[in-house]
Amino acid sequence: MNRFTAAGHDERVTSRVGAWLGVAFGLCFLTGLLSHAIQHPPPWFGWPSGPVWLYQATQGVHVVSGVAAVPLLLAKLWSVYPKLFDRPLIRSPLHALERGSILVLSGAAFFELVTGLFNVAQNYLWGFYFPTAHYAVAWIAIGSILVHVAVKLPVIRRAWSGREVDADRRRFLRTTWLGAGVAVVATAGATVPLLRDVSVLAWRSRGGPQGIPVNRTARAAAIAVPADWRLEVVTAAGTRAFSLADLTALPQATEVLPIACVEGWSASASWTGVRVADLLRAAGSEPGAPVRVTSLEREGLYRESTLPGRHTEDPATLLALRLNGEVLSPDHGFPCRIIAPSRPGVLQTKWVTRLTIEEIQ
Ligand SMILES: Nc1nc2c(c(=O)[nH]1)N[C@H]1C(S)=C(S)[C@@H](COP(=O)(O)O)O[C@H]1N2
Ligand SMILES: [Mo]
């Protein structure tokens, strides 16, 4: 006999919540793969430089779908937890396999959601490197979801056909959707300006000098700009050095571009500086080849980045000297930083000191 009679403990409820959880995890997985590929591009991979908000949108979906998955996962676990009390614990080898796969699935799902949330809060409580672990476990999670769906197909079929969901269960489902909706609104403000004021989890999208949040301050990065600072541009023809005065004397361009941090917040601003394509030409090189960007930072993980060829060609890609009409503040990358369209924030390198053309045909 079933001792658990609450409305949630019902396979029709489990499978409906499960379907939405599948959608949330699916979106989260795909957008996560994209973000990973942009940061570690395999040779066959190319990411467009426009529209300028493209990465902002895909990473927004990543964070929002991950947050929506939290109440969905809790509702699903609530819905099935009485099965933990089923006896005998293990009925057959196949049954053992099924139980085991659920254990792996729940563990991986929890790991992804919890580490993701802590990352959004910029709270690193663990010793491992977040992106590597989060990426590896994502494959375990998605693999075990596929196994789980395959194993449960008969139950899922049965749950979706047949009896109507009654009022009590509909109420449970409504509460679950409401929970997911609240979670979405609470985070979406980190990216959607209209929602900023109602989003309690969007604290990172405001504040900071010049109206833009700061991810790593100049002090944290131990930046000291030397008095004789020059920007070096290394091409096949040799190295050209530009002083700040040289850079300001070049034609200036202004673009409105977002910083879209992988952690989910994003903020648009007006950036002014030299188009990277123009700068490369001024240094005697045609844009279109990848360019390695090196900062004054000695140690940080993000001290260097590589601009792909299509970004060096795109006129919206700037070596920015000004932000919202003012000279860049030290925290935003003074004397100059890269700001390129449709790129993860982590690749918008600050405190730039050298550009190196990587492949010269
Ligand atoms: N040299 C350097 N550039 C960097 C970083 C860094 O740690 N070092 N952090 C990056 C990250 S993760 C983000 S989101 C953006 C944030 O830019 P902001 O601080 O001007 O908002 O800068 C990027 N540029
Ligand atoms: Mo970031």
Short mmCIF file of C-alpha atoms and ligand atoms in Angstrom, two decimals:
data_model
loop_
_atom_site.label_atom_id
_atom_site.label_comp_id
_atom_site.label_asym_id
_atom_site.label_seq_id
_atom_site.Cartn_x
_atom_site.Cartn_y
_atom_site.Cartn_z
CA MET A 1 0.00 0.00 0.00
CA ASN A 2 1.13 3.50 -0.71
CA ARG A 3 1.58 5.41 2.54
CA PHE A 4 2.24 8.63 0.68
CA THR A 5 -0.99 10.13 -0.49
CA ALA A 6 -0.06 13.81 -0.90
CA ALA A 7 -0.95 15.26 -4.29
CA GLY A 8 2.63 15.52 -5.48
CA HIS A 9 3.37 11.81 -5.19
CA ASP A 10 1.96 10.76 -8.48
CA GLU A 11 3.59 9.73 -11.72
CA ARG A 12 1.45 12.16 -13.72
CA VAL A 13 2.88 14.99 -11.62
CA THR A 14 6.43 13.58 -11.78
CA SER A 15 6.38 13.30 -15.55
CA ARG A 16 4.97 16.77 -16.12
CA VAL A 17 7.55 18.39 -13.85
CA GLY A 18 10.14 16.10 -15.44
CA ALA A 19 9.29 17.34 -18.92
CA TRP A 20 9.91 20.96 -17.92
CA LEU A 21 13.04 19.99 -16.03
CA GLY A 22 14.21 18.30 -19.23
CA VAL A 23 13.58 21.50 -21.20
CA ALA A 24 15.43 23.61 -18.59
CA PHE A 25 18.41 21.24 -18.48
CA GLY A 26 18.45 20.92 -22.26
CA LEU A 27 18.60 24.70 -22.76
CA CYS A 28 21.17 25.04 -20.02
CA PHE A 29 23.33 22.28 -21.52
CA LEU A 30 23.27 23.66 -25.08
CA THR A 31 23.97 27.26 -24.08
CA GLY A 32 26.70 25.99 -21.75
CA LEU A 33 28.34 24.05 -24.59
CA LEU A 34 28.24 27.19 -26.71
CA SER A 35 29.86 29.30 -24.04
CA HIS A 36 32.54 26.64 -23.56
CA ALA A 37 33.21 26.47 -27.32
CA ILE A 38 33.54 30.26 -27.56
CA GLN A 39 36.10 30.26 -24.75
CA HIS A 40 37.99 27.18 -25.99
CA PRO A 41 37.24 27.13 -29.71
CA PRO A 42 37.91 23.87 -31.54
CA PRO A 43 39.30 24.45 -35.06
CA TRP A 44 35.91 23.89 -36.73
CA PHE A 45 34.07 26.30 -34.51
CA GLY A 46 33.26 29.89 -35.46
CA TRP A 47 31.11 32.26 -33.45
CA PRO A 48 29.60 35.30 -35.20
CA SER A 49 30.53 38.80 -34.07
CA GLY A 50 26.94 40.00 -34.53
CA PRO A 51 24.34 40.79 -33.47
CA VAL A 52 26.25 42.42 -30.64
CA TRP A 53 23.90 40.97 -28.00
CA LEU A 54 24.11 37.36 -29.19
CA TYR A 55 26.32 36.05 -26.42
CA GLN A 56 24.46 38.16 -23.85
CA ALA A 57 21.27 36.34 -24.94
CA THR A 58 22.67 32.79 -24.95
CA GLN A 59 24.38 33.23 -21.59
CA GLY A 60 21.23 34.85 -20.17
CA VAL A 61 19.29 31.74 -21.21
CA HIS A 62 21.98 29.58 -19.59
CA VAL A 63 21.74 31.24 -16.20
CA VAL A 64 17.96 31.70 -16.22
CA SER A 65 17.23 28.10 -17.27
CA GLY A 66 19.65 26.85 -14.63
CA VAL A 67 17.92 28.86 -11.93
CA ALA A 68 14.47 27.74 -13.13
CA ALA A 69 15.68 24.15 -12.85
CA VAL A 70 16.21 24.50 -9.08
CA PRO A 71 12.51 24.58 -8.02
CA LEU A 72 11.69 22.06 -10.75
CA LEU A 73 14.29 19.63 -9.46
CA LEU A 74 13.09 20.06 -5.89
CA ALA A 75 9.46 19.48 -6.94
CA LYS A 76 10.43 16.38 -8.87
CA LEU A 77 12.42 14.94 -5.98
CA TRP A 78 9.53 15.69 -3.64
CA SER A 79 7.22 13.94 -6.03
CA VAL A 80 9.26 10.71 -6.12
CA TYR A 81 10.89 10.56 -2.69
CA PRO A 82 8.41 7.98 -1.29
CA LYS A 83 10.01 5.52 -3.68
CA LEU A 84 13.05 5.61 -1.39
CA PHE A 85 10.92 3.71 1.09
CA ASP A 86 9.90 1.00 -1.37
CA ARG A 87 10.89 -2.45 -0.18
CA PRO A 88 12.74 -4.53 -1.15
CA LEU A 89 15.33 -1.86 -1.85
CA ILE A 90 16.60 -3.70 -4.90
CA ARG A 91 14.44 -6.08 -6.86
CA SER A 92 16.67 -7.14 -9.74
CA PRO A 93 19.98 -6.25 -11.39
CA LEU A 94 18.07 -4.03 -13.83
CA HIS A 95 16.29 -2.35 -10.97
CA ALA A 96 19.64 -1.77 -9.24
CA LEU A 97 20.94 -0.16 -12.42
CA GLU A 98 17.90 2.07 -12.64
CA ARG A 99 18.23 3.17 -8.99
CA GLY A 100 21.96 3.75 -9.48
CA SER A 101 21.42 5.91 -12.54
CA ILE A 102 18.97 8.06 -10.58
CA LEU A 103 21.58 8.52 -7.88
CA VAL A 104 24.13 9.68 -10.47
CA LEU A 105 21.55 11.92 -12.13
CA SER A 106 20.47 13.61 -8.91
CA GLY A 107 24.06 14.04 -7.76
CA ALA A 108 25.19 15.55 -11.07
CA ALA A 109 22.12 17.79 -11.34
CA PHE A 110 22.62 19.10 -7.80
CA PHE A 111 26.31 19.65 -8.39
CA GLU A 112 25.65 21.68 -11.54
CA LEU A 113 22.93 23.84 -10.01
CA VAL A 114 24.72 24.48 -6.72
CA THR A 115 28.13 25.26 -8.23
CA GLY A 116 26.42 27.40 -10.88
CA LEU A 117 24.54 29.41 -8.27
CA PHE A 118 27.64 29.94 -6.17
CA ASN A 119 29.48 31.05 -9.28
CA VAL A 120 26.77 33.57 -10.08
CA ALA A 121 27.22 34.87 -6.53
CA GLN A 122 31.01 34.90 -7.15
CA ASN A 123 31.46 32.77 -4.13
CA TYR A 124 34.10 30.12 -4.59
CA LEU A 125 33.94 27.85 -1.61
CA TRP A 126 35.71 24.95 -3.22
CA GLY A 127 39.22 24.08 -4.26
CA PHE A 128 38.59 22.91 -7.82
CA TYR A 129 38.50 25.15 -10.86
CA PHE A 130 34.83 25.87 -11.47
CA PRO A 131 34.60 25.89 -15.32
CA THR A 132 36.38 22.55 -15.77
CA ALA A 133 34.32 20.74 -13.13
CA HIS A 134 31.03 22.37 -14.18
CA TYR A 135 31.69 21.40 -17.81
CA ALA A 136 32.70 17.80 -17.09
CA VAL A 137 29.76 17.12 -14.78
CA ALA A 138 27.37 18.64 -17.37
CA TRP A 139 28.13 15.67 -19.63
CA ILE A 140 27.45 13.24 -16.78
CA ALA A 141 24.16 15.02 -16.03
CA ILE A 142 22.94 15.07 -19.62
CA GLY A 143 24.04 11.46 -20.21
CA SER A 144 22.22 10.20 -17.14
CA ILE A 145 19.11 12.22 -18.11
CA LEU A 146 19.04 10.44 -21.47
CA VAL A 147 19.43 7.04 -19.78
CA HIS A 148 16.74 7.98 -17.26
CA VAL A 149 14.24 9.02 -19.96
CA ALA A 150 14.92 5.84 -21.93
CA VAL A 151 14.42 3.63 -18.86
CA LYS A 152 11.29 5.48 -17.79
CA LEU A 153 9.68 5.63 -21.22
CA PRO A 154 6.91 3.15 -20.33
CA VAL A 155 6.04 5.09 -17.16
CA ILE A 156 6.19 8.41 -19.04
CA ARG A 157 3.85 7.06 -21.73
CA ARG A 158 1.41 5.79 -19.15
CA ALA A 159 1.54 9.08 -17.23
CA TRP A 160 0.75 11.23 -20.25
CA SER A 161 -2.06 9.09 -21.60
CA GLY A 162 -5.15 8.21 -19.65
CA ARG A 163 -6.53 9.91 -16.60
CA GLU A 164 -6.90 13.66 -16.26
CA VAL A 165 -4.84 15.37 -13.60
CA ASP A 166 -7.22 16.18 -10.75
CA ALA A 167 -7.60 19.48 -8.88
CA ASP A 168 -5.16 18.68 -6.02
CA ARG A 169 -2.40 17.67 -8.39
CA ARG A 170 -3.06 20.63 -10.62
CA ARG A 171 -2.58 22.82 -7.58
CA PHE A 172 0.78 21.16 -6.87
CA LEU A 173 1.83 21.71 -10.48
CA ARG A 174 0.69 25.34 -10.40
CA THR A 175 2.78 25.96 -7.28
CA THR A 176 5.76 24.39 -9.04
CA TRP A 177 5.37 26.58 -12.15
CA LEU A 178 4.97 29.60 -9.87
CA GLY A 179 8.21 28.68 -8.05
CA ALA A 180 10.05 28.38 -11.37
CA GLY A 181 8.53 31.69 -12.54
CA VAL A 182 9.63 33.51 -9.41
CA ALA A 183 13.14 32.07 -9.78
CA VAL A 184 13.29 33.29 -13.38
CA VAL A 185 12.14 36.81 -12.55
CA ALA A 186 14.53 36.90 -9.59
CA THR A 187 17.53 36.33 -11.86
CA ALA A 188 16.53 37.55 -15.30
CA GLY A 189 17.04 41.15 -14.16
CA ALA A 190 20.77 40.51 -14.24
CA THR A 191 20.44 40.68 -18.01
CA VAL A 192 17.04 42.19 -18.80
CA PRO A 193 17.09 45.91 -17.91
CA LEU A 194 13.30 46.12 -17.44
CA LEU A 195 13.40 43.47 -14.72
CA ARG A 196 16.36 44.95 -12.87
CA ASP A 197 14.29 46.52 -10.13
CA VAL A 198 12.31 43.40 -9.25
CA SER A 199 15.18 40.95 -9.39
CA VAL A 200 16.67 40.21 -6.00
CA LEU A 201 19.41 38.04 -7.50
CA ALA A 202 20.45 40.72 -9.99
CA TRP A 203 22.67 42.58 -7.55
CA ARG A 204 25.71 42.28 -9.80
CA SER A 205 24.18 44.15 -12.72
CA ARG A 206 24.34 47.59 -11.15
CA GLY A 207 26.85 49.75 -9.35
CA GLY A 208 30.52 50.10 -10.06
CA PRO A 209 32.41 53.07 -11.44
CA GLN A 210 31.07 54.73 -14.62
CA GLY A 211 27.76 52.90 -14.19
CA ILE A 212 29.13 49.44 -14.98
CA PRO A 213 29.88 46.65 -12.49
CA VAL A 214 33.49 45.55 -12.02
CA ASN A 215 34.47 41.94 -12.01
CA ARG A 216 38.10 42.17 -10.94
CA THR A 217 39.42 45.44 -9.64
CA ALA A 218 42.77 46.93 -10.61
CA ARG A 219 43.89 46.46 -7.03
CA ALA A 220 42.89 42.78 -6.95
CA ALA A 221 44.77 42.26 -10.19
CA ALA A 222 47.80 44.17 -8.77
CA ILE A 223 47.87 46.54 -11.74
CA ALA A 224 50.48 49.28 -11.77
CA VAL A 225 50.57 51.16 -15.07
CA PRO A 226 54.21 52.19 -15.70
CA ALA A 227 54.86 55.83 -16.53
CA ASP A 228 56.38 54.80 -19.87
CA TRP A 229 53.43 52.52 -20.75
CA ARG A 230 53.15 51.73 -24.46
CA LEU A 231 50.81 49.50 -26.38
CA GLU A 232 52.89 47.10 -28.45
CA VAL A 233 51.44 45.72 -31.65
CA VAL A 234 53.48 42.75 -32.83
CA THR A 235 53.10 41.94 -36.53
CA ALA A 236 55.12 40.01 -39.10
CA ALA A 237 56.69 43.35 -40.03
CA GLY A 238 57.93 43.92 -36.47
CA THR A 239 56.72 45.63 -33.33
CA ARG A 240 55.07 49.05 -33.28
CA ALA A 241 54.66 50.88 -29.97
CA PHE A 242 51.83 53.38 -29.36
CA SER A 243 51.74 55.77 -26.43
CA LEU A 244 48.39 56.80 -25.00
CA ALA A 245 48.77 60.09 -26.88
CA ASP A 246 49.40 58.17 -30.13
CA LEU A 247 46.23 56.11 -29.55
CA THR A 248 44.13 59.21 -28.82
CA ALA A 249 45.47 60.82 -31.97
CA LEU A 250 44.17 57.95 -34.14
CA PRO A 251 40.56 58.19 -35.44
CA GLN A 252 38.17 57.50 -32.55
CA ALA A 253 34.96 55.47 -32.81
CA THR A 254 32.07 54.99 -30.39
CA GLU A 255 30.02 51.78 -30.05
CA VAL A 256 27.30 50.70 -27.65
CA LEU A 257 28.28 47.20 -26.56
CA PRO A 258 27.39 44.97 -23.61
CA ILE A 259 29.74 43.33 -21.16
CA ALA A 260 28.16 39.92 -20.73
CA CYS A 261 29.87 38.06 -17.93
CA VAL A 262 29.73 34.26 -18.04
CA GLU A 263 28.33 34.53 -14.53
CA GLY A 264 25.09 35.88 -15.94
CA TRP A 265 25.09 39.63 -15.37
CA SER A 266 25.36 41.94 -18.30
CA ALA A 267 25.40 45.68 -18.82
CA SER A 268 25.55 47.82 -21.94
CA ALA A 269 27.66 50.92 -22.22
CA SER A 270 28.99 53.40 -24.72
CA TRP A 271 32.66 52.72 -25.46
CA THR A 272 35.02 55.00 -27.33
CA GLY A 273 38.45 54.17 -28.69
CA VAL A 274 40.35 52.94 -31.71
CA ARG A 275 38.82 50.27 -33.95
CA VAL A 276 41.08 47.22 -33.69
CA ALA A 277 40.97 46.88 -37.49
CA ASP A 278 42.23 50.47 -37.86
CA LEU A 279 44.91 49.92 -35.25
CA LEU A 280 46.19 46.80 -36.99
CA ARG A 281 46.34 48.71 -40.28
CA ALA A 282 48.18 51.55 -38.53
CA ALA A 283 50.69 48.94 -37.37
CA GLY A 284 51.08 47.65 -40.93
CA SER A 285 48.92 44.52 -40.80
CA GLU A 286 45.58 43.62 -42.42
CA PRO A 287 42.86 42.60 -39.94
CA GLY A 288 41.33 39.11 -40.30
CA ALA A 289 43.91 37.00 -38.48
CA PRO A 290 43.47 36.08 -34.80
CA VAL A 291 45.12 38.47 -32.37
CA ARG A 292 46.42 37.56 -28.92
CA VAL A 293 45.63 40.21 -26.32
CA THR A 294 48.01 40.46 -23.35
CA SER A 295 47.33 42.52 -20.24
CA LEU A 296 49.57 44.06 -17.60
CA GLU A 297 48.34 41.39 -15.19
CA ARG A 298 51.07 38.97 -14.18
CA GLU A 299 49.14 36.03 -12.85
CA GLY A 300 45.34 36.07 -13.23
CA LEU A 301 43.60 33.37 -15.26
CA TYR A 302 42.20 36.04 -17.56
CA ARG A 303 45.33 38.01 -18.22
CA GLU A 304 45.26 37.00 -21.89
CA SER A 305 42.65 36.32 -24.53
CA THR A 306 42.53 35.72 -28.27
CA LEU A 307 40.35 37.74 -30.62
CA PRO A 308 39.26 35.51 -33.51
CA GLY A 309 39.82 36.78 -37.05
CA ARG A 310 36.22 37.74 -37.63
CA HIS A 311 36.29 39.89 -34.50
CA THR A 312 39.48 41.68 -35.52
CA GLU A 313 37.78 42.51 -38.84
CA ASP A 314 34.51 43.64 -37.29
CA PRO A 315 34.52 47.46 -37.10
CA ALA A 316 32.62 47.31 -33.78
CA THR A 317 35.61 45.69 -32.04
CA LEU A 318 37.39 48.45 -30.13
CA LEU A 319 40.49 49.03 -28.15
CA ALA A 320 38.49 51.22 -25.77
CA LEU A 321 39.99 54.28 -24.08
CA ARG A 322 36.74 55.77 -22.76
CA LEU A 323 33.58 54.46 -21.13
CA ASN A 324 30.30 56.41 -21.08
CA GLY A 325 32.15 59.55 -22.09
CA GLU A 326 34.93 59.40 -19.48
CA VAL A 327 38.48 58.12 -19.55
CA LEU A 328 38.40 54.44 -18.48
CA SER A 329 38.57 54.10 -14.72
CA PRO A 330 41.42 51.89 -13.43
CA ASP A 331 38.91 49.16 -12.56
CA HIS A 332 37.50 49.13 -16.09
CA GLY A 333 40.92 48.69 -17.65
CA PHE A 334 42.83 51.99 -17.87
CA PRO A 335 44.77 52.75 -20.03
CA CYS A 336 42.92 50.60 -22.57
CA ARG A 337 40.84 47.44 -22.89
CA ILE A 338 39.30 45.24 -25.53
CA ILE A 339 35.57 45.50 -26.05
CA ALA A 340 34.16 43.32 -28.83
CA PRO A 341 30.60 42.43 -29.88
CA SER A 342 28.95 39.11 -28.91
CA ARG A 343 31.76 37.93 -26.63
CA PRO A 344 31.90 36.54 -23.08
CA GLY A 345 32.98 39.21 -20.58
CA VAL A 346 35.91 37.08 -19.54
CA LEU A 347 37.45 37.67 -22.99
CA GLN A 348 37.03 41.48 -22.82
CA THR A 349 40.58 41.88 -21.57
CA LYS A 350 41.39 44.95 -19.45
CA TRP A 351 44.73 46.77 -18.92
CA VAL A 352 46.00 45.78 -22.36
CA THR A 353 49.70 46.13 -23.05
CA ARG A 354 50.30 44.04 -26.19
CA LEU A 355 48.48 42.76 -29.30
CA THR A 356 50.18 39.93 -31.18
CA ILE A 357 49.00 38.79 -34.60
CA GLU A 358 48.90 35.02 -34.28
CA GLU A 359 48.80 33.67 -37.82
CA ILE A 360 50.17 35.55 -40.68
CA GLN A 361 49.45 34.16 -44.14
N1 LIG B 1 43.14 41.51 -17.54
C1 LIG B 1 41.91 41.11 -17.17
N2 LIG B 1 40.84 41.43 -17.92
C2 LIG B 1 39.58 41.04 -17.56
C3 LIG B 1 39.37 40.27 -16.39
C4 LIG B 1 40.51 39.94 -15.61
O1 LIG B 1 40.41 39.27 -14.56
N3 LIG B 1 41.75 40.36 -16.02
N4 LIG B 1 38.10 39.88 -16.04
C5 LIG B 1 37.16 39.74 -17.17
C6 LIG B 1 35.78 39.47 -16.77
S1 LIG B 1 35.45 37.95 -16.12
C7 LIG B 1 34.76 40.35 -17.05
S2 LIG B 1 33.15 39.92 -16.80
C8 LIG B 1 35.03 41.71 -17.55
C9 LIG B 1 34.38 42.71 -16.66
O2 LIG B 1 34.72 44.01 -17.05
P1 LIG B 1 34.43 45.21 -16.06
O3 LIG B 1 35.11 44.89 -14.76
O4 LIG B 1 34.95 46.44 -16.72
O5 LIG B 1 32.93 45.26 -15.92
O6 LIG B 1 36.41 41.97 -17.62
C10 LIG B 1 37.20 40.92 -18.13
N5 LIG B 1 38.55 41.40 -18.36
MO MO B 2 33.20 37.65 -16.19
#
